[in-house]
Structures are given as structure tokens and as C-alpha cells.
Coordinates of C-alpha atoms in Angstrom, one line a residue:
Chain A
X1 CA 31.5 37.2 2.5
X2 CA 35.3 36.9 3.0
X3 CA 38.0 36.6 0.5
X4 CA 38.3 32.7 0.6
X5 CA 34.5 32.4 -0.1
X6 CA 35.0 34.6 -3.2
X7 CA 37.9 32.5 -4.2
X8 CA 35.8 29.3 -3.8
X9 CA 33.3 30.4 -5.9
X10 CA 36.1 31.6 -8.4
X11 CA 37.6 28.5 -8.3
X12 CA 34.0 26.7 -9.2
X13 CA 33.7 28.8 -12.2
X14 CA 37.4 27.4 -13.4
X15 CA 36.4 24.0 -12.9
X16 CA 33.0 24.6 -14.8
X17 CA 34.3 24.3 -18.2
X18 CA 37.6 22.5 -17.7
X19 CA 39.0 22.3 -21.3
X20 CA 38.2 25.9 -21.9
X21 CA 40.1 26.7 -18.7
X22 CA 43.3 24.9 -19.7
X23 CA 43.4 26.2 -22.9
X24 CA 43.3 29.8 -21.5
X25 CA 45.8 28.7 -18.6
X26 CA 48.0 27.3 -21.6
X27 CA 48.2 30.8 -23.4
X28 CA 49.5 32.3 -20.3
X29 CA 51.6 29.5 -19.7
X30 CA 53.5 29.5 -23.0
X31 CA 53.9 33.5 -22.7
X32 CA 55.3 33.4 -19.4
X33 CA 57.6 30.3 -20.3
X34 CA 58.7 32.2 -23.5
X35 CA 59.6 35.1 -21.6
X36 CA 61.7 33.5 -19.0
X37 CA 63.3 30.9 -21.5
X38 CA 64.4 33.4 -24.1
X39 CA 65.5 36.2 -21.3
X40 CA 67.6 33.1 -20.0
X41 CA 68.9 32.0 -23.7
X42 CA 69.9 35.7 -24.4
X43 CA 71.6 35.5 -20.9
X44 CA 73.3 32.6 -21.2
X45 CA 74.9 33.4 -24.6
X46 CA 75.5 36.7 -23.3
X47 CA 77.8 35.2 -20.6
X48 CA 79.5 32.7 -22.8
X49 CA 80.8 35.2 -24.6
X50 CA 81.8 37.5 -22.1
X51 CA 83.6 34.9 -20.3
X52 CA 85.2 33.8 -23.6
X53 CA 86.8 37.2 -24.1
X54 CA 87.6 37.6 -20.2
X55 CA 90.0 34.4 -20.7
X56 CA 92.0 36.4 -23.0
X57 CA 92.5 39.2 -20.5
X58 CA 90.8 42.7 -20.0
X59 CA 94.1 44.5 -19.3
X60 CA 95.5 43.7 -22.6
X61 CA 95.9 45.2 -25.9
X62 CA 97.0 43.3 -29.0
X63 CA 98.9 45.3 -31.7
X64 CA 98.1 43.5 -35.0
X65 CA 100.1 44.2 -38.2
X66 CA 98.6 45.2 -41.4
X67 CA 95.8 47.7 -42.0
X68 CA 92.0 46.7 -41.3
X69 CA 90.3 50.1 -41.8
X70 CA 88.4 51.1 -45.1
X71 CA 90.1 51.4 -48.1
X72 CA 92.8 48.6 -47.2
X73 CA 96.4 49.2 -47.9
X74 CA 95.8 50.1 -51.6
X75 CA 97.2 53.9 -51.1
X76 CA 100.1 53.2 -49.0
X77 CA 103.9 53.1 -50.4
X78 CA 105.1 52.7 -47.0
X79 CA 104.5 49.7 -44.9
X80 CA 106.5 49.2 -42.1
X81 CA 107.0 45.9 -40.2
X82 CA 106.3 45.3 -37.0
X83 CA 109.5 44.7 -35.2
X84 CA 110.9 43.5 -32.0
X85 CA 112.4 46.9 -31.2
X86 CA 108.8 48.4 -31.3
X87 CA 107.9 46.1 -28.9
X88 CA 110.8 47.1 -26.8
X89 CA 109.9 50.4 -27.5
X90 CA 106.3 49.9 -26.2
X91 CA 107.5 48.8 -22.9
X92 CA 109.4 52.0 -22.3
X93 CA 108.9 53.3 -18.9
X94 CA 109.0 56.9 -19.6
X95 CA 107.4 57.0 -22.8
X96 CA 104.5 54.4 -21.5
X97 CA 103.9 54.6 -18.0
X98 CA 100.7 52.5 -18.3
X99 CA 102.2 49.7 -20.0
X100 CA 103.4 46.5 -17.9
X101 CA 104.8 44.4 -20.5
X102 CA 104.9 44.2 -24.5
X103 CA 105.7 40.7 -25.8
X104 CA 106.3 40.2 -29.3
X105 CA 104.3 37.5 -31.3
X106 CA 105.0 35.2 -34.0
X107 CA 103.1 32.4 -35.1
X108 CA 103.7 29.1 -37.5
X109 CA 101.6 26.1 -38.3
X110 CA 103.9 23.4 -38.2
X111 CA 103.3 19.4 -37.7
X112 CA 104.8 18.0 -35.0
X113 CA 105.8 14.1 -34.1
X114 CA 106.6 12.2 -31.0
X115 CA 107.7 8.5 -31.5
X116 CA 105.7 8.2 -34.7
X117 CA 102.6 10.1 -33.7
X118 CA 102.1 13.1 -35.5
X119 CA 100.2 16.4 -34.9
X120 CA 99.6 19.5 -36.6
X121 CA 99.3 22.8 -34.4
X122 CA 100.1 26.2 -34.2
X123 CA 103.7 27.1 -32.8
X124 CA 103.8 30.6 -31.0
X125 CA 107.0 32.3 -30.8
X126 CA 107.1 34.8 -28.1
X127 CA 109.0 36.2 -24.6
X128 CA 108.2 34.9 -21.5
X129 CA 106.5 37.7 -20.5
X130 CA 103.7 36.8 -22.8
X131 CA 102.7 34.0 -20.1
X132 CA 101.0 36.5 -17.6
X133 CA 98.6 38.4 -19.8
X134 CA 97.3 35.9 -21.5
X135 CA 96.1 33.8 -18.5
X136 CA 98.7 30.9 -19.1
X137 CA 99.7 29.2 -16.2
X138 CA 101.8 25.9 -16.0
X139 CA 100.5 22.8 -15.0
X140 CA 104.2 21.2 -14.7
X141 CA 107.7 21.8 -15.4
X142 CA 108.9 25.2 -16.0
X143 CA 108.6 28.2 -18.6
X144 CA 111.7 28.9 -21.0
X145 CA 113.4 32.3 -19.7
X146 CA 114.7 35.2 -21.6
X147 CA 118.2 33.6 -21.7
X148 CA 116.4 31.0 -23.5
X149 CA 115.4 33.7 -26.2
X150 CA 118.6 35.3 -26.1
X151 CA 120.3 32.0 -26.7
X152 CA 117.3 30.6 -29.2
X153 CA 117.3 27.6 -27.2
X154 CA 114.9 24.9 -28.5
X155 CA 112.6 24.7 -25.1
X156 CA 109.1 24.3 -26.0
X157 CA 105.7 24.7 -23.4
X158 CA 102.9 22.5 -24.4
X159 CA 99.2 22.9 -24.4
X160 CA 96.9 20.3 -23.1
X161 CA 95.3 19.4 -26.1
X162 CA 98.9 18.9 -27.6
X163 CA 100.1 16.9 -24.8
X164 CA 97.2 14.5 -25.3
X165 CA 97.7 14.1 -28.7
X166 CA 100.9 13.5 -29.0
X167 CA 101.9 11.7 -25.4
X168 CA 98.5 10.4 -24.2
X169 CA 99.1 9.6 -20.6
X170 CA 103.3 9.7 -20.6
X171 CA 104.3 12.9 -18.8
X172 CA 106.1 15.1 -21.5
X173 CA 108.6 17.0 -19.4
X174 CA 112.2 16.3 -20.4
X175 CA 111.1 14.6 -23.8
X176 CA 112.0 15.5 -27.4
X177 CA 109.6 16.3 -30.3
X178 CA 110.0 17.2 -34.0
X179 CA 108.4 20.0 -35.4
X180 CA 109.5 20.9 -39.2
X181 CA 112.2 19.1 -38.8
X182 CA 113.7 20.8 -36.0
X183 CA 114.0 18.8 -32.5
X184 CA 112.8 20.6 -29.4
X185 CA 112.7 19.8 -25.8
X186 CA 109.6 20.0 -23.6
X187 CA 110.2 22.2 -20.6
X188 CA 106.9 22.6 -19.4
X189 CA 103.0 21.9 -19.9
X190 CA 99.9 24.3 -19.4
X191 CA 97.3 24.4 -17.6
X192 CA 93.7 23.5 -19.5
X193 CA 92.3 26.5 -20.3
X194 CA 89.4 25.1 -22.3
X195 CA 87.6 26.3 -25.3
X196 CA 86.5 29.8 -25.4
X197 CA 84.0 28.8 -28.0
X198 CA 85.8 30.0 -31.1
X199 CA 89.0 28.0 -31.0
X200 CA 90.8 25.7 -28.7
X201 CA 93.1 27.4 -26.4
X202 CA 94.8 24.5 -25.6
X203 CA 95.8 23.7 -29.0
X204 CA 99.0 25.6 -28.9
X205 CA 102.9 25.4 -28.3
X206 CA 104.7 28.1 -27.1
X207 CA 108.4 28.5 -28.0
X208 CA 111.1 31.5 -27.5
X209 CA 110.6 34.1 -30.4
X210 CA 114.2 33.6 -31.7
X211 CA 114.0 29.8 -31.9
X212 CA 110.6 30.2 -34.3
X213 CA 112.2 32.9 -36.1
X214 CA 115.0 30.8 -36.5
X215 CA 113.6 27.6 -37.5
X216 CA 110.2 28.0 -38.7
X217 CA 109.3 31.8 -39.9
X218 CA 112.0 33.6 -40.8
X219 CA 113.1 37.0 -39.7
X220 CA 109.8 38.6 -41.0
X221 CA 107.3 40.9 -39.6
X222 CA 106.2 40.1 -36.0
X223 CA 102.1 39.1 -36.2
X224 CA 101.0 40.7 -33.0
X225 CA 102.6 42.3 -30.1
X226 CA 100.8 41.8 -27.1
X227 CA 100.4 45.0 -24.7
X228 CA 100.2 44.3 -20.6
X229 CA 98.4 47.5 -19.1
X230 CA 99.5 48.1 -15.5
X231 CA 96.0 47.5 -14.7
X232 CA 92.3 46.8 -16.0
X233 CA 91.7 50.5 -15.7
X234 CA 94.5 51.9 -17.6
X235 CA 94.0 49.8 -20.7
X236 CA 92.6 52.9 -22.5
X237 CA 95.8 55.3 -21.2
X238 CA 97.8 52.4 -22.4
X239 CA 96.3 52.2 -26.0
X240 CA 96.8 56.0 -26.6
X241 CA 100.5 55.6 -25.7
X242 CA 100.8 52.6 -27.9
X243 CA 98.9 54.8 -30.8
X244 CA 101.7 57.8 -29.9
X245 CA 104.7 55.6 -29.9
X246 CA 104.1 53.7 -33.0
X247 CA 102.6 56.5 -35.1
X248 CA 106.1 58.2 -34.2
X249 CA 108.4 55.1 -35.0
X250 CA 106.3 54.1 -38.3
X251 CA 106.0 57.7 -39.4
X252 CA 102.2 57.6 -39.6
X253 CA 100.7 61.1 -41.0
X254 CA 97.1 60.2 -41.5
X255 CA 95.9 58.2 -38.5
X256 CA 93.4 56.8 -40.9
X257 CA 96.1 54.9 -42.8
X258 CA 97.8 53.6 -40.0
X259 CA 100.0 50.1 -40.8
X260 CA 99.2 48.5 -37.7
X261 CA 96.1 48.1 -35.5
X262 CA 95.4 48.1 -31.9
X263 CA 92.7 45.8 -30.6
X264 CA 91.0 46.6 -26.8
X265 CA 89.8 43.6 -25.2
X266 CA 87.7 45.8 -22.9
X267 CA 86.0 47.9 -25.8
X268 CA 85.5 44.8 -27.6
X269 CA 83.8 43.3 -24.0
X270 CA 81.6 46.1 -23.6
X271 CA 80.4 46.2 -27.3
X272 CA 80.1 42.8 -27.2
X273 CA 78.1 43.2 -24.0
X274 CA 75.9 46.2 -25.3
X275 CA 75.1 43.7 -28.4
X276 CA 73.9 40.9 -26.1
X277 CA 72.0 43.3 -24.3
X278 CA 70.2 44.5 -27.5
X279 CA 69.7 40.6 -28.5
X280 CA 68.1 39.9 -25.0
X281 CA 65.7 42.7 -25.0
X282 CA 64.6 41.8 -28.2
X283 CA 64.0 37.9 -27.6
X284 CA 62.3 39.1 -24.4
X285 CA 59.7 41.6 -26.5
X286 CA 58.8 38.8 -28.5
X287 CA 58.0 36.6 -25.7
X288 CA 56.3 39.7 -24.1
X289 CA 53.8 39.8 -26.9
X290 CA 52.9 36.2 -26.4
X291 CA 52.3 36.8 -23.1
X292 CA 50.0 40.1 -24.0
X293 CA 48.4 37.6 -26.3
X294 CA 47.6 35.0 -23.6
X295 CA 46.4 37.7 -21.6
X296 CA 43.8 38.9 -24.4
X297 CA 42.8 35.2 -24.6
X298 CA 41.7 35.7 -20.8
X299 CA 39.5 38.5 -21.9
X300 CA 38.0 36.7 -24.5
X301 CA 36.8 33.3 -22.4
X302 CA 35.5 35.5 -19.7
X303 CA 33.4 37.4 -22.2
X304 CA 32.2 34.3 -23.4
X305 CA 31.6 32.7 -19.7
X306 CA 30.0 36.0 -18.7
X307 CA 27.6 35.6 -21.5
X308 CA 26.9 32.2 -21.1
X309 CA 26.2 32.7 -17.2
X310 CA 24.1 35.8 -17.6
X311 CA 21.4 34.1 -16.3
X312 CA 23.4 32.6 -13.4
X313 CA 24.8 36.3 -12.5
X314 CA 20.7 37.3 -12.5
X315 CA 19.7 34.6 -9.8
X316 CA 22.9 35.8 -7.7
X317 CA 22.0 39.1 -8.2
X318 CA 18.1 38.6 -7.3
X319 CA 19.0 36.8 -4.3
X320 CA 21.0 39.6 -3.2
X321 CA 24.9 39.5 -4.5
X322 CA 26.1 43.1 -4.7
X323 CA 27.7 44.6 -8.0
X324 CA 31.4 43.7 -6.0
X325 CA 30.3 40.2 -5.0
X326 CA 29.7 39.7 -8.8
X327 CA 32.9 41.6 -9.7
X328 CA 35.0 40.0 -7.3
X329 CA 33.5 36.4 -8.3
X330 CA 34.6 37.3 -12.3
X331 CA 38.1 38.8 -11.1
X332 CA 38.9 36.1 -8.9
X333 CA 38.3 33.6 -11.4
X334 CA 40.5 35.6 -14.5
X335 CA 43.0 35.6 -11.9
X336 CA 43.1 32.1 -10.9
X337 CA 43.4 31.3 -14.7
X338 CA 46.5 33.4 -14.8
X339 CA 48.2 32.5 -11.6
X340 CA 47.6 29.0 -12.7
X341 CA 49.2 29.9 -16.1
X342 CA 52.0 32.0 -14.4
X343 CA 53.0 29.2 -12.1
X344 CA 53.0 26.7 -14.5
X345 CA 55.0 28.7 -17.1
X346 CA 57.5 29.3 -14.6
X347 CA 57.9 25.4 -13.5
X348 CA 58.0 24.9 -17.3
X349 CA 60.7 27.6 -17.9
X350 CA 62.6 25.9 -14.7
X351 CA 62.4 22.7 -16.5
X352 CA 63.4 23.7 -20.3
X353 CA 66.2 26.2 -18.9
X354 CA 68.0 22.9 -17.6
X355 CA 68.8 22.0 -21.5
X356 CA 71.1 23.6 -23.8
X357 CA 69.2 25.7 -26.3
X358 CA 70.6 26.3 -29.8
X359 CA 74.0 25.7 -28.2
X360 CA 73.5 27.7 -25.3
X361 CA 73.2 26.9 -21.7
X362 CA 70.5 29.3 -20.9
X363 CA 71.0 31.1 -17.4
X364 CA 67.9 32.3 -15.4
X365 CA 67.9 35.7 -14.6
X366 CA 65.6 36.3 -11.4
X367 CA 64.1 39.2 -12.2
X368 CA 62.8 37.7 -15.5
X369 CA 61.0 35.0 -13.3
X370 CA 59.7 37.6 -10.6
X371 CA 58.7 40.1 -14.0
X372 CA 57.0 37.2 -15.8
X373 CA 54.8 35.9 -13.2
X374 CA 53.9 39.4 -11.8
X375 CA 52.9 40.5 -15.3
X376 CA 50.8 37.2 -15.5
X377 CA 49.0 38.0 -12.5
X378 CA 48.5 41.6 -13.6
X379 CA 47.0 40.6 -16.9
X380 CA 44.7 38.4 -15.4
X381 CA 43.2 41.5 -13.3
X382 CA 43.3 44.0 -16.0
X383 CA 42.2 41.5 -18.9
X384 CA 39.4 40.2 -16.7
X385 CA 38.5 43.6 -15.2
X386 CA 36.3 44.3 -18.5
X387 CA 34.3 41.0 -18.5
X388 CA 34.1 41.2 -14.6
X389 CA 32.6 44.6 -15.0
X390 CA 30.0 43.6 -17.6
X391 CA 28.8 41.1 -15.7
X392 CA 28.6 43.4 -12.5
X393 CA 26.8 45.8 -14.2
X394 CA 24.1 43.8 -15.7
X395 CA 20.4 44.5 -14.8
X396 CA 19.1 41.6 -12.6
X397 CA 15.6 41.7 -14.3
X398 CA 17.4 41.5 -17.9
X399 CA 19.7 38.9 -16.9
X400 CA 16.9 36.8 -15.5
X401 CA 15.1 37.1 -18.7
X402 CA 17.9 35.8 -20.7
X403 CA 18.1 32.3 -21.9
Chain B
X1 CA 1.8 47.6 12.4
X2 CA 3.6 48.4 9.1
X3 CA 2.2 46.5 6.3
X4 CA 4.9 44.3 4.3
X5 CA 4.0 46.0 1.1
X6 CA 2.4 49.5 0.4
X7 CA 2.2 50.4 -3.1
X8 CA 0.6 53.8 -4.0
X9 CA -0.2 55.2 -7.2
X10 CA 2.3 52.6 -9.0
X11 CA 2.8 53.2 -12.9
X12 CA 5.3 51.7 -15.3
X13 CA 5.8 52.4 -18.8
X14 CA 8.1 51.2 -21.7
X15 CA 9.4 53.4 -24.8
X16 CA 8.9 56.6 -25.7
X17 CA 6.1 58.7 -27.5
X18 CA 3.5 56.8 -29.3
X19 CA 5.4 53.6 -29.1
X20 CA 5.2 53.7 -25.2
X21 CA 3.5 51.0 -23.3
X22 CA 1.8 51.6 -20.4
X23 CA 2.3 48.0 -18.2
X24 CA 1.0 49.2 -15.0
X25 CA -1.6 52.6 -14.9
X26 CA -2.1 53.1 -11.2
X27 CA -1.7 50.2 -8.7
X28 CA -2.7 50.6 -5.4
X29 CA -1.8 47.7 -2.9
X30 CA -1.5 47.0 0.7
X31 CA -0.4 43.4 2.1
X32 CA -0.2 43.1 5.4
X33 CA 2.0 40.6 7.5
X34 CA 1.1 37.0 7.5
X35 CA -1.0 37.5 4.3
X36 CA -1.1 35.0 1.2
X37 CA -1.8 37.3 -1.8
X38 CA -2.3 35.6 -5.3
X39 CA -2.0 37.5 -8.6
X40 CA -4.0 36.7 -11.1
X41 CA -4.2 38.2 -14.9
X42 CA -3.7 37.2 -18.2
X43 CA -0.7 37.4 -20.0
X44 CA -0.2 41.1 -20.8
X45 CA -1.9 42.6 -18.2
X46 CA 1.2 43.6 -16.2
X47 CA 1.4 40.8 -13.5
X48 CA 5.2 40.2 -14.6
X49 CA 6.1 43.9 -13.9
X50 CA 4.2 44.3 -10.7
X51 CA 6.2 41.4 -9.6
X52 CA 9.5 42.8 -10.8
X53 CA 8.7 46.1 -8.9
X54 CA 7.5 44.2 -5.9
X55 CA 10.7 42.0 -6.0
X56 CA 12.9 45.2 -6.0
X57 CA 14.3 43.9 -9.2
X58 CA 13.0 46.9 -11.3
X59 CA 11.7 50.3 -10.4
X60 CA 8.5 52.3 -11.2
X61 CA 7.9 55.0 -13.4
X62 CA 6.1 57.0 -10.9
X63 CA 4.3 56.0 -7.5
X64 CA 5.3 54.8 -4.1
X65 CA 6.8 51.9 -2.9
X66 CA 7.7 50.9 0.7
X67 CA 8.6 47.5 1.9
X68 CA 8.4 46.5 5.3
X69 CA 8.6 50.4 6.2
X70 CA 11.7 51.0 4.0
X71 CA 11.1 53.3 1.0
X72 CA 12.4 51.6 -2.2
X73 CA 12.1 54.1 -4.8
X74 CA 15.0 56.2 -3.6
X75 CA 17.4 53.4 -3.2
X76 CA 20.6 52.6 -5.1
X77 CA 21.8 49.4 -6.7
X78 CA 23.9 48.2 -4.0
X79 CA 21.0 48.9 -1.2
X80 CA 18.4 47.3 -3.4
X81 CA 20.6 44.4 -3.5
X82 CA 21.0 44.3 0.5
X83 CA 16.9 44.6 0.2
X84 CA 16.4 42.0 -2.3
X85 CA 18.9 39.6 0.2
X86 CA 17.3 40.6 3.5
X87 CA 13.4 41.1 2.9
X88 CA 12.7 39.2 -0.2
X89 CA 12.9 35.2 -0.9
X90 CA 12.6 34.3 -4.6
X91 CA 10.7 31.5 -6.2
X92 CA 10.7 31.4 -9.9
X93 CA 8.7 29.7 -12.4
X94 CA 11.8 27.9 -13.7
X95 CA 13.6 27.2 -10.5
X96 CA 16.6 29.1 -11.4
X97 CA 19.4 27.1 -9.1
X98 CA 22.6 27.7 -9.9
X99 CA 23.8 25.0 -12.3
X100 CA 26.9 22.6 -11.2
X101 CA 26.2 23.7 -7.7
X102 CA 24.8 21.3 -4.9
X103 CA 21.5 21.7 -3.5
X104 CA 22.9 22.6 -0.2
X105 CA 25.3 25.3 -1.6
X106 CA 22.3 26.7 -3.7
X107 CA 20.3 27.1 -0.3
X108 CA 23.4 28.6 1.4
X109 CA 23.7 31.3 -1.2
X110 CA 21.8 34.1 0.5
X111 CA 23.5 33.4 3.8
X112 CA 26.9 33.9 1.9
X113 CA 25.9 37.1 0.0
X114 CA 24.7 38.4 3.7
X115 CA 28.3 37.8 5.2
X116 CA 27.0 34.9 7.4
X117 CA 29.9 32.8 9.1
X118 CA 30.4 29.1 7.5
X119 CA 29.4 27.1 10.1
X120 CA 26.2 28.8 10.8
X121 CA 25.3 29.0 7.1
X122 CA 25.9 25.1 6.8
X123 CA 23.5 24.5 9.5
X124 CA 20.8 26.9 8.4
X125 CA 20.6 25.8 4.8
X126 CA 20.8 22.0 6.2
X127 CA 17.7 22.8 8.7
X128 CA 15.9 24.7 5.4
X129 CA 16.3 21.7 3.3
X130 CA 15.0 19.2 5.9
X131 CA 12.1 21.4 6.3
X132 CA 11.1 21.1 2.4
X133 CA 12.0 17.4 3.1
X134 CA 15.2 17.1 0.9
X135 CA 18.1 16.1 3.4
X136 CA 18.7 13.5 1.5
X137 CA 19.5 15.4 -1.7
X138 CA 21.4 17.9 0.2
X139 CA 24.7 17.0 -2.2
X140 CA 22.7 16.6 -5.6
X141 CA 23.4 19.1 -8.3
X142 CA 20.5 20.6 -10.1
X143 CA 20.7 18.4 -13.2
X144 CA 20.3 15.2 -10.7
X145 CA 17.1 16.6 -9.1
X146 CA 13.6 16.3 -10.3
X147 CA 11.4 19.4 -11.2
X148 CA 9.6 19.3 -8.2
X149 CA 12.8 18.9 -6.2
X150 CA 14.4 21.4 -7.7
X151 CA 11.5 24.0 -6.9
X152 CA 11.5 22.9 -3.5
X153 CA 15.3 23.4 -3.3
X154 CA 14.5 27.0 -4.4
X155 CA 11.6 27.1 -1.4
X156 CA 14.5 26.4 1.1
X157 CA 16.5 29.1 -0.6
X158 CA 14.1 31.5 -0.6
X159 CA 13.2 30.7 3.0
X160 CA 16.7 30.5 4.6
X161 CA 17.4 34.0 5.1
X162 CA 14.0 34.5 7.1
X163 CA 12.6 37.0 4.6
X164 CA 9.7 39.4 5.4
X165 CA 8.1 38.8 2.0
X166 CA 7.9 35.4 -0.1
X167 CA 7.6 36.2 -3.7
X168 CA 6.7 33.6 -5.8
X169 CA 6.6 33.9 -9.5
X170 CA 4.3 31.0 -11.3
X171 CA 5.9 28.5 -8.8
X172 CA 4.1 25.7 -10.3
X173 CA 4.2 26.4 -13.9
X174 CA 6.6 23.8 -14.7
X175 CA 5.6 21.0 -12.4
X176 CA 3.1 18.1 -13.1
X177 CA 0.3 18.0 -10.7
X178 CA 2.0 15.9 -8.2
X179 CA 4.8 18.2 -7.6
X180 CA 2.3 21.1 -7.9
X181 CA 0.4 20.0 -5.0
X182 CA 3.9 19.1 -2.8
X183 CA 5.0 22.8 -3.3
X184 CA 1.3 24.3 -2.7
X185 CA 1.5 22.3 0.3
X186 CA 4.9 23.6 1.4
X187 CA 3.9 27.3 0.8
X188 CA 0.4 26.3 3.2
X189 CA 2.3 25.2 5.7
X190 CA 4.6 28.6 5.5
X191 CA 1.9 30.5 5.6
X192 CA 0.7 28.6 8.6
X193 CA 3.8 29.5 9.9
X194 CA 2.7 33.1 9.6
X195 CA 5.2 33.9 6.7
X196 CA 3.7 37.0 4.3
X197 CA 3.5 35.4 0.5
X198 CA 2.6 37.2 -2.8
X199 CA 2.2 34.7 -5.6
X200 CA 1.7 35.3 -9.3
X201 CA -0.1 32.6 -11.0
X202 CA -2.9 32.7 -13.9
X203 CA -4.5 29.1 -12.4
X204 CA -7.4 29.3 -10.6
X205 CA -7.1 26.1 -8.7
X206 CA -3.6 27.4 -7.5
X207 CA -4.9 30.9 -6.7
X208 CA -7.7 28.9 -4.3
X209 CA -4.9 28.2 -2.0
X210 CA -4.4 32.1 -0.9
X211 CA -6.5 34.1 1.2
X212 CA -6.7 37.0 -1.0
X213 CA -6.7 36.9 -4.8
X214 CA -6.6 40.2 -6.9
X215 CA -7.0 40.1 -10.9
X216 CA -5.2 42.5 -12.8
X217 CA -6.4 43.9 -16.4
X218 CA -4.7 46.3 -18.5
X219 CA -2.2 47.2 -15.7
X220 CA -4.9 48.1 -13.2
X221 CA -6.8 45.8 -10.5
X222 CA -9.6 45.1 -11.7
X223 CA -11.1 42.6 -9.3
X224 CA -10.0 41.9 -5.5
X225 CA -11.8 39.1 -3.4
X226 CA -10.9 37.3 0.1
X227 CA -11.2 33.6 -0.1
X228 CA -10.7 33.6 3.9
X229 CA -10.4 36.3 6.2

């Protein structure tokens, strides 16, 4: 009696009660599909967040003005501004060898108009060195120069969203817009960056720092200083240099009450990745439980089948079926159920993951597909072995007497 | 020549101590090749127990049993399944065909468990069905066949593996008179071909077809007669 014949007998058993088999298969199907889909959703959301953080640049540090630690600034009497001199000090080659550039940033909200069209957006005042670490590239025209900064020229670079809102299809380069009553000349436009998930990174106007300070914000503290490390691996070294320089300049004595904060994109990224991994594992675990329940369904239905077919088992044994032949027949039945469930589950999962789920585009992890399928087959063998063994161990004389 | 069945001092008891039931109290029986034996007895006389022991479905409590020269007492479960497959063809009162399985596939089953190849299995099963006159019912399932037809399929299944012994347990107990005579005619024909048959029955006219009749009373052979030499 070979494998193929065992398989045929097993398949006949599966086909004998189609509704029952279908329901059992459904249990496995749901389990397998749930594992694959939920892991794909977790994975997809993780990738979305990671890519939006990577878009900000992973070799940058952001120095923010103000305190953010526990306790706030209630106890502080000294609260120094973040200044352009701080930024210049951070770019010092000797004290901060791991810092490539430091760009001071101020921003303001302003309504801008062009030929009667009005649009309110955020205007960022900074230095030309800001473009590279922010992953900003020009789509047309030019950037403003250090010379423009020194002379406070009213030259601006527009993000794609602003271009669309104010100009439509007109080429904006060389034209003049008015923001908060001040006329600016558009010298360039930015390449579209896309939404980062939290905000539209194309909804910006970038202008020389001095111009924005002179016309819009006044000479208050900088909002942030964008620090670029010489490489991705130098970010941590750059971070400690930033701390030591700014602690020195701001006269910080207690490191828990600094009047500034340094955000490290790389460490943010790894935190987010860790969080997402936990999230994905949790989703997978919940789905795995449903797969387990499906497996128990197989045991249940096989036990019913064995009881129902006790007489048949007795007949088979009387005409010479060995213990292993009976064992094989019922194991094959259980495994066929789980394999059909596994294959259908993978198919359903592949279809479902084509769609966005809860705002996340699922990304299938091949290991979850292989894993879920393998587990479903193993479940069939494992959960089918008890009923099959019970069938094989029946004494023929008692099985034959069974009604 | 070795007899097909050689039973000596067979006893069988169930239960313990005071509740012990002695189903067989020492049976000695020899059945030679080509013999046609009927075992008769009232309900509770132990004939079903004897049939189970002869069929290697159950072991004796004490005594010795040789089937076709094989010592059955010492065999384990897997060896017994091989003995049942090769040496014995069963015919049951309630037909015992596998449900939802065609007549042909039912007849093939003993050969399947013996490991005979697909093509040869088909041919031999078809031939066995033809010999009981049911070639045209090969693809019917048991619930599409009459009782007499089902029992003839069971006879074909018992025959197909060419066993040393045909063991029939009240083969006509569930059949009307026409089907009864059909099945008994078949068994007569098999006997004429030289097969060894042991049949359990409680009907005298059925037993009359056999060469030799033994009657069990309270687990012992009480009478034995020969209808034909």
C-alpha cells in the first residue's frame, strides 16, 4: 500500500462529509490568513513610519529651543536663547569634528498672495546649508546663496504644494509673491517629497534666515538648529559634541535642566522600529492563537469522524488493514484538511493584502507565509495524530460490534 | 497434509472471579482442506466467540490454534492483520461493506492492504465481481445495492485474495429466501472449487448445505454429524 493509495483513501474520507470538512478547513484558513495579514499590516506600518523618518535624514540632529524634560522650566531663572552664534559654534571644526554643518532655523506662518490667489503656509528662514541634510533638492531655478543671507535679499524657494496652490500651471521662477505685506522673488522650486504621514513636507517656503527675521519673526530666539553629522555612524559622536558646546555656551550646570533639547533621528528611528516590532509580534501572536484554535478544530472533527466510522475501521482491520494503514488513513485525512486550509489561507491573505487595511499598506513577510503554512501542516499532523492513533488502536472485534 | 484449522483445548472466559463467564469450555476441532463445515448452536452457546477466535479477531484464554500451519497464539497484532489478510476471507451477517465506496473498490480492499499493484488489483477485483454475477454493479455504492447484492459483493471481497479459509458468520441472516439461496449457491460453487468454508448459522436448512455440522452447547461441541463424506 503506497503513499498515493493512502492519500486516495484519506481524500475519500475528506469528501465523505463535505460540510464538516469545509468548516474545519475554514478554521485553519482563517488562522493562516490572519497570521499572514496581521504580520503584513504590522510590517507595513513599520515600514511606513521608518521611511517617513528616513526622509528627514538619519544623519541629522535637531537642536530645539526650550526644555522638554520632566519638571518643565518652572525652576529656571536663566533661559538663554538659541542664537546664530550657537549655530556657528556648533560648526567649529576643532571642537566638533563630527559635525559637518549647523543651520539655524526660524519659521513663521504667513499668508502669501500671487495675483489675487492667497495661501497660508509656513515660511522657514535658514541658511543654504539647510538643504542637503533635509533631503531637499531643487526642481527648477536656484537656491538662495550665503550672499543672499548676508544681504537679507527677499529670495524664496517654494515647495511643490505652495507652487500648486499659488501658481497652478504657471512657472513661478522669477515671479513675485507677497507674504505678510512683503514682496519676495521666487528663485527656485523644490522637488516633490511626498507626505511623510504626519504632515505635508511640500507645504513650505524657504527663505534666507535674515530676511525672515527682518520681515516676519523679528530677532527672537532661533526655533531649531539643524545639525548634520559627517556620516550616519558619526551621529552619536556629533550629539555629544553638540551637548558639550551648548552646555558650555549656555552655562548649563545641571544636565537635567538644559534650556535646549537635542533630537537624534537615528535613535528615534530605532525606538520606532523596536516599538513596531513589538506591535507586529503581538499581532502575530493573536493570529497564531486563532491558528491554534483551528488546529483544535481538526482534533475535534477527527475524533467525531473516528467514532462515527468505528465500524468501518473494524471492517478494514478484519480484512487485513494493519495498524499503520489505519493510522496513515486518518493522519492523511487530518493533514489534507490542514493543507487545504493552509493553501486557501495563503491565497486569501495574498488577496486581502492587496488592499489598504486601517490606512496601512500591508507588506507581506515571506517568512510569515512559509511559517503559517508550515505550522498549519504541522497542526494537521499533530492534532490529527491523537484521533488517528485512537482509530488504529481499536480492537477489530469491538470495532465490528459498534453500531 | 496440514489441516486448515487445528483447534485444541480452546477456552475463552470473560470477567473476573465470581462474574467470570466461560464462553468456550474446551473445544477441539480439525477442519481439513476442502471441507465445508457448519457451526450451529443457540444464542449464547459460544459460536460467535469461536468464530472470532477462528477469524484471528480475538485470542483464546487457553488452548492452541493453528491456522494453515501457522501458530496463531504467539502472533502480535500486526502479524495477525497479515494473517487475516492472506488466510481468511470474512463474510458477515450485516455485509459490512465500506460505505460511500463502490463495489469494485470494496472488493479491491484486501488486495490494497496486501500491496498488490493497481492494475492487477483492478483485474482481480473485476474477475471476482464477475464470478458472483455483479459485473454490471461494479461502480455502484453499497446503498445502491439490494441486500442480496451487497452480500454477493462481500463474497467477492472474501474470495478475491484467494484465502485458505472462508469464514461466514450467519451469511444469510439478513436476507430473504431468494437472496439466501443465491448466496448459498455461490458458497456451494466455491466449495466445489475446493475452497475450505466455515459457516456459522442457526438455521437447519442452511446447515444442510454443509458437508459436516457441529453443534455447540454451553461452549462445548455437543454433537457432530456428516451430511456427506
